[in-house]
Amino acid sequence: DTEVTQTPKHLVMGMTNKKSLKCEQHMGHRAMYWYKQKAKKPPELMFVYSYEKLSINESVPSRFSPECPNSSLLNLHLHALQPEDSALYLCASSQRVEGDKLFFGSGTQLSVL
Amino acid sequence: QKEVEQNSGPLSVPEGAIASLNCTYSDRGSQSFFWYRQYSGKSPELIMSIYSNGDKEDGRFTAQLNKASQYVSLLIRDSQPSDSATYLCAVNHIQGAQKLVFGQGTRLTINP
């Protein structure tokens, strides 16, 4: 059983909707991540939050907005998404941020209509 | 040259045989290497990690690392249909900001 919990597991939203993905880790890890994964592709890093600092992949559009209320919670706010944003969104955590092994949550399958 | 390279497959192996999955990487300074298994529509699951040259065994799985050749592999003995999945190789990349870099994944099918 994963100790990284993601909700919801599935989400369908229109292009004008605002929604949030939630992630919580119970392992005391210092780093949390959001990844985006399209079918038959590897996970693609979107954001890293570690030591109270957010690192952003500059290619990620501003319609994705991360929020870290505390060291065990990481949210991803979604607004005005496009159909091409439909993908599996994965939260992960690691003990350290320096290329340490990742533990993934179960993912959110997002469909944008 | 891609940072982490895997043969995308599909790789078909008969049940009970040994499945061999390969991965090469470009960053000579890399120190940590991971294999993830991912079933269709599910999230990646860590199955092996290896940090030193040589072999590391865990049940039916053996990871092999050769830093001089920049090569890491995963062997699955006595392959089962439940091993059918995509296997992702991940390497910590220390050039620039440290990060975990994933290969494209190899799709493995075990035929009963």
PDB file of N, CA and C in Angstrom, chain A residues 6 35 37 40-45 88 90 96-107 109, chain B residues 32 34 36 38 41-46 49 51 88 91-93 98-100 102-105 107:
ATOM      1  N   GLN A   6      -3.530  10.288  -2.955  1.00  0.00           N
ATOM      2  CA  GLN A   6      -3.982  11.308  -3.898  1.00  0.00           C
ATOM      3  C   GLN A   6      -5.486  11.246  -4.050  1.00  0.00           C
ATOM      4  N   TYR A  35       3.980  15.196 -11.085  1.00  0.00           N
ATOM      5  CA  TYR A  35       4.370  14.741 -12.411  1.00  0.00           C
ATOM      6  C   TYR A  35       3.126  14.651 -13.280  1.00  0.00           C
ATOM      7  N   GLN A  37       1.832  12.554 -16.754  1.00  0.00           N
ATOM      8  CA  GLN A  37       2.199  11.436 -17.608  1.00  0.00           C
ATOM      9  C   GLN A  37       1.142  11.214 -18.685  1.00  0.00           C
ATOM     10  N   LYS A  40       1.839   6.074 -22.776  1.00  0.00           N
ATOM     11  CA  LYS A  40       3.042   5.514 -23.403  1.00  0.00           C
ATOM     12  C   LYS A  40       4.254   6.449 -23.317  1.00  0.00           C
ATOM     13  N   LYS A  41       4.224   7.366 -22.373  1.00  0.00           N
ATOM     14  CA  LYS A  41       5.351   8.266 -22.140  1.00  0.00           C
ATOM     15  C   LYS A  41       5.802   8.159 -20.685  1.00  0.00           C
ATOM     16  N   PRO A  42       7.042   8.540 -20.381  1.00  0.00           N
ATOM     17  CA  PRO A  42       7.461   8.521 -18.978  1.00  0.00           C
ATOM     18  C   PRO A  42       6.868   9.716 -18.226  1.00  0.00           C
ATOM     19  N   PRO A  43       6.887   9.663 -16.902  1.00  0.00           N
ATOM     20  CA  PRO A  43       6.427  10.825 -16.127  1.00  0.00           C
ATOM     21  C   PRO A  43       7.296  12.050 -16.426  1.00  0.00           C
ATOM     22  N   GLU A  44       6.647  13.196 -16.465  1.00  0.00           N
ATOM     23  CA  GLU A  44       7.319  14.467 -16.762  1.00  0.00           C
ATOM     24  C   GLU A  44       7.182  15.378 -15.542  1.00  0.00           C
ATOM     25  N   LEU A  45       8.300  15.840 -15.016  1.00  0.00           N
ATOM     26  CA  LEU A  45       8.273  16.641 -13.799  1.00  0.00           C
ATOM     27  C   LEU A  45       7.639  18.008 -14.032  1.00  0.00           C
ATOM     28  N   LEU A  88      -2.507  11.502 -16.843  1.00  0.00           N
ATOM     29  CA  LEU A  88      -2.420  10.969 -15.484  1.00  0.00           C
ATOM     30  C   LEU A  88      -1.509  11.897 -14.692  1.00  0.00           C
ATOM     31  N   LEU A  90       0.481  12.563 -11.305  1.00  0.00           N
ATOM     32  CA  LEU A  90       1.078  11.757 -10.249  1.00  0.00           C
ATOM     33  C   LEU A  90       1.729  12.654  -9.204  1.00  0.00           C
ATOM     34  N   ARG A  96      14.893  12.783   0.252  1.00  0.00           N
ATOM     35  CA  ARG A  96      15.705  13.943  -0.116  1.00  0.00           C
ATOM     36  C   ARG A  96      15.288  14.381  -1.504  1.00  0.00           C
ATOM     37  N   VAL A  97      15.749  15.560  -1.909  1.00  0.00           N
ATOM     38  CA  VAL A  97      15.358  16.067  -3.222  1.00  0.00           C
ATOM     39  C   VAL A  97      16.399  15.745  -4.278  1.00  0.00           C
ATOM     40  N   GLU A  98      17.592  15.338  -3.854  1.00  0.00           N
ATOM     41  CA  GLU A  98      18.680  15.189  -4.817  1.00  0.00           C
ATOM     42  C   GLU A  98      18.617  13.856  -5.562  1.00  0.00           C
ATOM     43  N   GLY A  99      17.619  13.708  -6.436  1.00  0.00           N
ATOM     44  CA  GLY A  99      17.532  12.500  -7.243  1.00  0.00           C
ATOM     45  C   GLY A  99      17.311  11.235  -6.446  1.00  0.00           C
ATOM     46  N   ASP A 100      16.635  11.348  -5.309  1.00  0.00           N
ATOM     47  CA  ASP A 100      16.358  10.195  -4.456  1.00  0.00           C
ATOM     48  C   ASP A 100      15.195   9.385  -5.024  1.00  0.00           C
ATOM     49  N   LYS A 101      15.030   8.155  -4.544  1.00  0.00           N
ATOM     50  CA  LYS A 101      13.938   7.336  -5.051  1.00  0.00           C
ATOM     51  C   LYS A 101      12.605   7.962  -4.687  1.00  0.00           C
ATOM     52  N   LEU A 102      11.693   7.843  -5.628  1.00  0.00           N
ATOM     53  CA  LEU A 102      10.377   8.435  -5.495  1.00  0.00           C
ATOM     54  C   LEU A 102       9.355   7.373  -5.123  1.00  0.00           C
ATOM     55  N   PHE A 103       8.422   7.794  -4.273  1.00  0.00           N
ATOM     56  CA  PHE A 103       7.270   6.961  -3.954  1.00  0.00           C
ATOM     57  C   PHE A 103       6.049   7.690  -4.503  1.00  0.00           C
ATOM     58  N   PHE A 104       5.345   7.016  -5.408  1.00  0.00           N
ATOM     59  CA  PHE A 104       4.233   7.644  -6.096  1.00  0.00           C
ATOM     60  C   PHE A 104       2.904   7.343  -5.419  1.00  0.00           C
ATOM     61  N   GLY A 105       1.996   8.302  -5.503  1.00  0.00           N
ATOM     62  CA  GLY A 105       0.609   8.051  -5.168  1.00  0.00           C
ATOM     63  C   GLY A 105      -0.068   7.303  -6.309  1.00  0.00           C
ATOM     64  N   SER A 106      -1.344   7.021  -6.142  1.00  0.00           N
ATOM     65  CA  SER A 106      -2.076   6.222  -7.126  1.00  0.00           C
ATOM     66  C   SER A 106      -2.442   7.005  -8.377  1.00  0.00           C
ATOM     67  N   GLY A 107      -2.296   8.331  -8.325  1.00  0.00           N
ATOM     68  CA  GLY A 107      -2.535   9.143  -9.512  1.00  0.00           C
ATOM     69  C   GLY A 107      -3.966   9.623  -9.656  1.00  0.00           C
ATOM     70  N   GLN A 109      -6.476  10.440 -12.845  1.00  0.00           N
ATOM     71  CA  GLN A 109      -6.691  10.414 -14.290  1.00  0.00           C
ATOM     72  C   GLN A 109      -7.597  11.593 -14.633  1.00  0.00           C
TER      73      GLN A 109
ATOM     74  N   SER B  32      22.646   6.802  -8.322  1.00  0.00           N
ATOM     75  CA  SER B  32      21.462   6.060  -7.872  1.00  0.00           C
ATOM     76  C   SER B  32      20.645   5.639  -9.081  1.00  0.00           C
ATOM     77  N   PHE B  34      17.188   3.200 -10.390  1.00  0.00           N
ATOM     78  CA  PHE B  34      15.935   2.612  -9.919  1.00  0.00           C
ATOM     79  C   PHE B  34      15.188   1.967 -11.075  1.00  0.00           C
ATOM     80  N   TYR B  36      11.211   0.927 -11.947  1.00  0.00           N
ATOM     81  CA  TYR B  36       9.813   1.034 -11.582  1.00  0.00           C
ATOM     82  C   TYR B  36       8.995   0.145 -12.523  1.00  0.00           C
ATOM     83  N   GLN B  38       5.114  -0.321 -14.014  1.00  0.00           N
ATOM     84  CA  GLN B  38       3.875   0.436 -14.156  1.00  0.00           C
ATOM     85  C   GLN B  38       2.884  -0.369 -14.983  1.00  0.00           C
ATOM     86  N   GLY B  41      -2.582   2.374 -16.783  1.00  0.00           N
ATOM     87  CA  GLY B  41      -3.537   3.182 -16.035  1.00  0.00           C
ATOM     88  C   GLY B  41      -3.225   3.329 -14.559  1.00  0.00           C
ATOM     89  N   LYS B  42      -2.125   2.736 -14.106  1.00  0.00           N
ATOM     90  CA  LYS B  42      -1.735   2.808 -12.691  1.00  0.00           C
ATOM     91  C   LYS B  42      -0.475   3.654 -12.549  1.00  0.00           C
ATOM     92  N   SER B  43      -0.089   3.903 -11.300  1.00  0.00           N
ATOM     93  CA  SER B  43       1.107   4.703 -11.054  1.00  0.00           C
ATOM     94  C   SER B  43       2.346   3.812 -10.991  1.00  0.00           C
ATOM     95  N   PRO B  44       3.532   4.372 -11.196  1.00  0.00           N
ATOM     96  CA  PRO B  44       4.767   3.580 -11.117  1.00  0.00           C
ATOM     97  C   PRO B  44       5.008   3.070  -9.701  1.00  0.00           C
ATOM     98  N   GLU B  45       5.504   1.864  -9.619  1.00  0.00           N
ATOM     99  CA  GLU B  45       5.803   1.218  -8.347  1.00  0.00           C
ATOM    100  C   GLU B  45       7.285   0.873  -8.325  1.00  0.00           C
ATOM    101  N   LEU B  46       7.992   1.315  -7.289  1.00  0.00           N
ATOM    102  CA  LEU B  46       9.416   1.023  -7.172  1.00  0.00           C
ATOM    103  C   LEU B  46       9.624  -0.465  -6.884  1.00  0.00           C
ATOM    104  N   SER B  49      16.203  -0.815  -6.401  1.00  0.00           N
ATOM    105  CA  SER B  49      17.146   0.289  -6.406  1.00  0.00           C
ATOM    106  C   SER B  49      18.547  -0.302  -6.305  1.00  0.00           C
ATOM    107  N   TYR B  51      22.914   0.939  -6.170  1.00  0.00           N
ATOM    108  CA  TYR B  51      23.806   2.082  -6.025  1.00  0.00           C
ATOM    109  C   TYR B  51      25.267   1.718  -6.297  1.00  0.00           C
ATOM    110  N   LEU B  88      10.101   1.109 -16.124  1.00  0.00           N
ATOM    111  CA  LEU B  88      10.775   2.393 -16.270  1.00  0.00           C
ATOM    112  C   LEU B  88      12.109   2.363 -15.535  1.00  0.00           C
ATOM    113  N   VAL B  91      17.287   7.281 -13.309  1.00  0.00           N
ATOM    114  CA  VAL B  91      18.675   7.527 -12.913  1.00  0.00           C
ATOM    115  C   VAL B  91      18.779   8.920 -12.326  1.00  0.00           C
ATOM    116  N   ASN B  92      19.512   9.063 -11.228  1.00  0.00           N
ATOM    117  CA  ASN B  92      19.689  10.424 -10.697  1.00  0.00           C
ATOM    118  C   ASN B  92      20.752  11.123 -11.529  1.00  0.00           C
ATOM    119  N   HIS B  93      20.417  12.308 -11.980  1.00  0.00           N
ATOM    120  CA  HIS B  93      21.243  13.056 -12.928  1.00  0.00           C
ATOM    121  C   HIS B  93      21.846  14.201 -12.158  1.00  0.00           C
ATOM    122  N   GLN B  98      20.280  18.461  -9.492  1.00  0.00           N
ATOM    123  CA  GLN B  98      20.066  17.021  -9.354  1.00  0.00           C
ATOM    124  C   GLN B  98      18.598  16.699  -9.545  1.00  0.00           C
ATOM    125  N   LYS B  99      18.350  15.661 -10.294  1.00  0.00           N
ATOM    126  CA  LYS B  99      16.982  15.251 -10.541  1.00  0.00           C
ATOM    127  C   LYS B  99      16.979  13.797 -10.969  1.00  0.00           C
ATOM    128  N   LEU B 100      15.807  13.205 -10.887  1.00  0.00           N
ATOM    129  CA  LEU B 100      15.635  11.829 -11.323  1.00  0.00           C
ATOM    130  C   LEU B 100      15.141  11.864 -12.769  1.00  0.00           C
ATOM    131  N   PHE B 102      13.850   9.756 -16.088  1.00  0.00           N
ATOM    132  CA  PHE B 102      13.235   8.496 -16.487  1.00  0.00           C
ATOM    133  C   PHE B 102      13.560   8.171 -17.935  1.00  0.00           C
ATOM    134  N   GLY B 103      13.751   6.882 -18.203  1.00  0.00           N
ATOM    135  CA  GLY B 103      13.777   6.410 -19.571  1.00  0.00           C
ATOM    136  C   GLY B 103      12.362   6.342 -20.122  1.00  0.00           C
ATOM    137  N   GLN B 104      12.251   6.007 -21.399  1.00  0.00           N
ATOM    138  CA  GLN B 104      10.944   5.955 -22.059  1.00  0.00           C
ATOM    139  C   GLN B 104      10.110   4.759 -21.610  1.00  0.00           C
ATOM    140  N   GLY B 105      10.765   3.777 -20.993  1.00  0.00           N
ATOM    141  CA  GLY B 105      10.050   2.586 -20.542  1.00  0.00           C
ATOM    142  C   GLY B 105      10.090   1.478 -21.572  1.00  0.00           C
ATOM    143  N   ARG B 107       7.981  -1.931 -22.645  1.00  0.00           N
ATOM    144  CA  ARG B 107       6.739  -2.676 -22.443  1.00  0.00           C
ATOM    145  C   ARG B 107       7.046  -4.166 -22.540  1.00  0.00           C
TER     146      ARG B 107
END
